[in-house]
PDB file of C-alpha atoms and ligand atoms in Angstrom:
ATOM      1  CA  MET O 263     125.042 124.560 115.530  1.00 59.00           C
ATOM      2  CA  ASN O 264     127.823 123.408 117.775  1.00 66.00           C
ATOM      3  CA  THR O 265     126.497 123.673 121.289  1.00 77.00           C
ATOM      4  CA  VAL O 266     128.980 121.848 123.450  1.00 91.00           C
ATOM      5  CA  LYS O 267     128.080 122.632 127.027  1.00 95.00           C
ATOM      6  CA  SER O 268     130.068 122.382 130.201  1.00 97.00           C
ATOM      7  CA  TYR O 269     128.770 121.789 133.703  1.00 98.00           C
ATOM      8  CA  SER O 270     130.704 122.259 136.878  1.00 98.00           C
ATOM      9  CA  GLY O 271     130.360 120.748 140.291  1.00 97.00           C
ATOM     10  CA  THR O 272     132.164 120.510 143.570  1.00 98.00           C
ATOM     11  CA  CYS O 273     132.797 118.159 146.430  1.00 98.00           C
ATOM     12  CA  PHE O 274     130.758 118.552 149.603  1.00 98.00           C
ATOM     13  CA  CYS O 275     132.961 121.373 150.991  1.00 98.00           C
ATOM     14  CA  GLY O 276     133.796 123.044 147.684  1.00 98.00           C
ATOM     15  CA  ALA O 277     137.591 122.626 147.865  1.00 98.00           C
ATOM     16  CA  VAL O 278     137.552 120.453 144.754  1.00 98.00           C
ATOM     17  CA  GLU O 279     135.811 121.701 141.643  1.00 98.00           C
ATOM     18  CA  LEU O 280     135.443 119.855 138.368  1.00 98.00           C
ATOM     19  CA  THR O 281     133.869 120.390 134.980  1.00 98.00           C
ATOM     20  CA  VAL O 282     132.356 117.954 132.500  1.00 98.00           C
ATOM     21  CA  THR O 283     132.037 118.934 128.852  1.00 98.00           C
ATOM     22  CA  GLY O 284     129.819 117.575 126.117  1.00 96.00           C
ATOM     23  CA  VAL O 285     127.710 114.445 126.329  1.00 96.00           C
ATOM     24  CA  PRO O 286     128.400 111.423 128.536  1.00 97.00           C
ATOM     25  CA  VAL O 287     128.822 107.951 127.070  1.00 97.00           C
ATOM     26  CA  ALA O 288     126.149 106.516 129.377  1.00 97.00           C
ATOM     27  CA  MET O 289     123.961 107.428 132.332  1.00 98.00           C
ATOM     28  CA  GLY O 290     122.124 105.241 134.777  1.00 98.00           C
ATOM     29  CA  PHE O 291     122.069 103.590 138.158  1.00 98.00           C
ATOM     30  CA  CYS O 292     124.470 100.979 139.494  1.00 98.00           C
ATOM     31  CA  HIS O 293     123.225  98.566 142.145  1.00 98.00           C
ATOM     32  CA  CYS O 294     126.498  96.695 142.710  1.00 97.00           C
ATOM     33  CA  ASP O 295     127.769  95.757 146.133  1.00 97.00           C
ATOM     34  CA  SER O 296     130.941  97.841 145.655  1.00 96.00           C
ATOM     35  CA  CYS O 297     129.018 101.015 144.848  1.00 97.00           C
ATOM     36  CA  ARG O 298     126.770 100.495 147.855  1.00 97.00           C
ATOM     37  CA  HIS O 299     129.622  99.701 150.210  1.00 96.00           C
ATOM     38  CA  TRP O 300     131.712 102.675 149.056  1.00 96.00           C
ATOM     39  CA  SER O 301     128.889 105.226 148.979  1.00 95.00           C
ATOM     40  CA  ALA O 302     126.893 103.921 151.950  1.00 96.00           C
ATOM     41  CA  GLY O 303     123.853 104.488 149.736  1.00 96.00           C
ATOM     42  CA  PRO O 304     121.461 102.005 148.126  1.00 97.00           C
ATOM     43  CA  VAL O 305     122.367 102.843 144.496  1.00 98.00           C
ATOM     44  CA  ASN O 306     124.946 104.895 142.598  1.00 98.00           C
ATOM     45  CA  ALA O 307     123.657 107.380 140.012  1.00 98.00           C
ATOM     46  CA  PHE O 308     126.444 107.432 137.415  1.00 98.00           C
ATOM     47  CA  THR O 309     127.427 109.465 134.390  1.00 98.00           C
ATOM     48  CA  LEU O 310     130.245 107.913 132.340  1.00 98.00           C
ATOM     49  CA  TRP O 311     132.598 110.186 130.407  1.00 98.00           C
ATOM     50  CA  LYS O 312     135.704 109.941 128.284  1.00 98.00           C
ATOM     51  CA  PRO O 313     138.554 111.089 130.559  1.00 98.00           C
ATOM     52  CA  ASP O 314     139.300 114.175 128.438  1.00 97.00           C
ATOM     53  CA  ALA O 315     135.713 115.395 129.004  1.00 98.00           C
ATOM     54  CA  VAL O 316     136.393 115.659 132.751  1.00 98.00           C
ATOM     55  CA  GLN O 317     138.609 118.422 134.087  1.00 98.00           C
ATOM     56  CA  VAL O 318     139.502 119.157 137.691  1.00 98.00           C
ATOM     57  CA  THR O 319     139.500 122.964 137.830  1.00 98.00           C
ATOM     58  CA  ARG O 320     140.323 123.493 141.506  1.00 98.00           C
ATOM     59  CA  GLY O 321     141.768 121.613 144.444  1.00 98.00           C
ATOM     60  CA  ALA O 322     143.351 118.668 142.612  1.00 98.00           C
ATOM     61  CA  GLU O 323     145.774 118.377 145.539  1.00 98.00           C
ATOM     62  CA  HIS O 324     142.830 117.485 147.799  1.00 98.00           C
ATOM     63  CA  ILE O 325     141.764 114.463 145.757  1.00 98.00           C
ATOM     64  CA  GLY O 326     142.334 111.097 147.353  1.00 98.00           C
ATOM     65  CA  THR O 327     142.293 107.903 145.312  1.00 98.00           C
ATOM     66  CA  PHE O 328     141.648 104.342 146.407  1.00 98.00           C
ATOM     67  CA  ASN O 329     142.017 101.284 144.200  1.00 97.00           C
ATOM     68  CA  LYS O 330     140.439  98.205 145.731  1.00 95.00           C
ATOM     69  CA  THR O 331     140.859  96.634 142.304  1.00 95.00           C
ATOM     70  CA  PRO O 332     142.679  97.912 139.198  1.00 95.00           C
ATOM     71  CA  ARG O 333     139.256  98.383 137.550  1.00 95.00           C
ATOM     72  CA  SER O 334     138.038 101.210 139.796  1.00 96.00           C
ATOM     73  CA  ALA O 335     139.962 104.266 141.035  1.00 98.00           C
ATOM     74  CA  ARG O 336     137.541 105.819 143.538  1.00 98.00           C
ATOM     75  CA  GLN O 337     138.178 109.482 144.244  1.00 98.00           C
ATOM     76  CA  TRP O 338     137.033 111.799 147.008  1.00 98.00           C
ATOM     77  CA  CYS O 339     137.942 115.082 148.678  1.00 98.00           C
ATOM     78  CA  THR O 340     140.431 114.582 151.493  1.00 98.00           C
ATOM     79  CA  LYS O 341     139.154 117.720 153.292  1.00 98.00           C
ATOM     80  CA  CYS O 342     135.446 116.849 153.526  1.00 98.00           C
ATOM     81  CA  GLY O 343     135.301 113.178 152.529  1.00 98.00           C
ATOM     82  CA  GLY O 344     132.790 113.952 149.795  1.00 98.00           C
ATOM     83  CA  HIS O 345     132.873 111.540 146.888  1.00 98.00           C
ATOM     84  CA  LEU O 346     133.696 112.811 143.393  1.00 98.00           C
ATOM     85  CA  MET O 347     134.199 110.168 140.747  1.00 98.00           C
ATOM     86  CA  THR O 348     135.525 106.738 139.845  1.00 98.00           C
ATOM     87  CA  GLY O 349     138.008 106.087 137.067  1.00 98.00           C
ATOM     88  CA  HIS O 350     137.487 102.855 135.131  1.00 97.00           C
ATOM     89  CA  PRO O 351     140.718 102.466 133.137  1.00 96.00           C
ATOM     90  CA  HIS O 352     139.717  99.134 131.555  1.00 95.00           C
ATOM     91  CA  TRP O 353     136.752 100.912 129.931  1.00 96.00           C
ATOM     92  CA  GLY O 354     138.606 104.195 129.350  1.00 97.00           C
ATOM     93  CA  LEU O 355     135.778 105.984 131.184  1.00 98.00           C
ATOM     94  CA  VAL O 356     135.264 108.092 134.289  1.00 98.00           C
ATOM     95  CA  ASP O 357     132.093 107.932 136.389  1.00 98.00           C
ATOM     96  CA  VAL O 358     131.311 111.410 137.681  1.00 98.00           C
ATOM     97  CA  TYR O 359     128.577 110.844 140.242  1.00 98.00           C
ATOM     98  CA  ALA O 360     125.386 112.536 139.077  1.00 98.00           C
ATOM     99  CA  ALA O 361     124.963 114.217 142.472  1.00 97.00           C
ATOM    100  CA  ILE O 362     128.261 116.090 141.968  1.00 97.00           C
ATOM    101  CA  ILE O 363     127.049 117.954 138.858  1.00 98.00           C
ATOM    102  CA  PRO O 364     123.615 119.279 139.880  1.00 97.00           C
ATOM    103  CA  GLU O 365     123.114 121.501 136.809  1.00 97.00           C
ATOM    104  CA  PHE O 366     123.814 118.672 134.390  1.00 97.00           C
ATOM    105  CA  PRO O 367     120.605 117.281 132.779  1.00 97.00           C
ATOM    106  CA  TYR O 368     120.909 113.766 134.170  1.00 98.00           C
ATOM    107  CA  ARG O 369     118.806 111.326 132.141  1.00 97.00           C
ATOM    108  CA  PRO O 370     119.298 107.778 133.399  1.00 98.00           C
ATOM    109  CA  ALA O 371     118.679 105.140 130.717  1.00 98.00           C
ATOM    110  CA  VAL O 372     119.594 101.862 132.396  1.00 98.00           C
ATOM    111  CA  HIS O 373     120.088 100.071 135.694  1.00 98.00           C
ATOM    112  CA  VAL O 374     123.214  97.894 135.884  1.00 98.00           C
ATOM    113  CA  ASN O 375     124.270  95.103 138.259  1.00 98.00           C
ATOM    114  CA  TYR O 376     120.608  94.671 139.169  1.00 98.00           C
ATOM    115  CA  GLN O 377     121.290  91.111 140.340  1.00 98.00           C
ATOM    116  CA  GLU O 378     122.913  92.720 143.400  1.00 98.00           C
ATOM    117  CA  THR O 379     120.114  95.186 144.137  1.00 98.00           C
ATOM    118  CA  LYS O 380     118.878  96.043 147.607  1.00 97.00           C
ATOM    119  CA  LEU O 381     116.442  98.625 146.262  1.00 97.00           C
ATOM    120  CA  ARG O 382     114.174  97.602 143.416  1.00 98.00           C
ATOM    121  CA  ILE O 383     113.088 100.580 141.320  1.00 97.00           C
ATOM    122  CA  ALA O 384     110.038 100.179 139.075  1.00 97.00           C
ATOM    123  CA  ASP O 385     110.734 103.054 136.697  1.00 97.00           C
ATOM    124  CA  GLY O 386     110.351 101.127 133.442  1.00 97.00           C
ATOM    125  CA  LEU O 387     114.037 101.434 132.515  1.00 98.00           C
ATOM    126  CA  PRO O 388     115.982  98.317 131.422  1.00 97.00           C
ATOM    127  CA  LYS O 389     117.439  96.258 134.268  1.00 98.00           C
ATOM    128  CA  MET O 390     120.742  94.643 133.321  1.00 98.00           C
ATOM    129  CA  LYS O 391     121.765  91.567 135.323  1.00 98.00           C
ATOM    130  CA  ASP O 392     125.360  92.885 135.302  1.00 97.00           C
ATOM    131  CA  VAL O 393     126.592  95.190 132.530  1.00 97.00           C
ATOM    132  CA  PRO O 394     126.003  95.365 128.768  1.00 95.00           C
ATOM    133  CA  ALA O 395     127.852  92.820 126.605  1.00 95.00           C
ATOM    134  CA  GLU O 396     129.860  95.567 124.899  1.00 92.00           C
ATOM    135  CA  MET O 397     131.243  96.471 128.337  1.00 92.00           C
ATOM    136  CA  GLY O 398     132.227  92.915 129.140  1.00 94.00           C
ATOM    137  CA  GLY O 399     129.054  91.743 130.842  1.00 96.00           C
ATOM    138  CA  SER O 400     126.475  89.089 130.054  1.00 97.00           C
ATOM    139  CA  GLY O 401     124.065  91.579 128.495  1.00 96.00           C
ATOM    140  CA  ALA O 402     121.236  89.703 130.210  1.00 97.00           C
ATOM    141  CA  SER O 403     118.164  91.552 131.465  1.00 97.00           C
ATOM    142  CA  LEU O 404     116.208  90.967 134.655  1.00 97.00           C
ATOM    143  CA  PRO O 405     112.608  91.822 135.599  1.00 96.00           C
ATOM    144  CA  GLU O 406     112.115  94.898 137.748  1.00 95.00           C
TER     145      GLU O 406
HETATM  146 ZN1   ZN A 266     135.620 118.760 149.931  1.00 81.63          ZN
HETATM  147 ZN1   ZN A 267     128.511  99.746 140.985  1.00 81.63          ZN
END
C-alpha cells in the first residue's frame, strides 16, 4: 500500500499556503539562540524535509527571505509577518515549522542545541548538546 499523504498549512493571515508530502527526515525541538531570537519563542518545533517534499501552493510572491548566515534562509509572510520555514542548503533540508502544518502528525524525537536552552523540557527524549554527528555536530548528549 502506497499511502503518501500531504498536509497543507498557511501563514498567520492565510496569504501563503504550502503543502508537505510524505515523511519528514527528522522532527524535534531546537533550543538554539538563533531560533529563539528569530521566533521570539523559547524553542522551535521543527520538521525537516527534502526540498521537493515542500511546495508553496499560494502566495509565493508574499514570501520574504532573510539570510543571517548562508546556512539558514528564514522565510515569512510579508503581509502578516507570520513565520513559515527555514531553508538549510548545507543539509539539503527545509524546516517547516510544526505550528504551520496543524494537521500533520508531529512526533518529536529529539531536542537539539540543548546547550543553549532557556527552557528545560523533561519529556524523556534525547537531548543533543548541538546536533547529531551525521549533521555536522558533536553528537554528544546532555542530561535533561
Ligand atoms: Zn500571511
Ligand atoms: Zn535552532
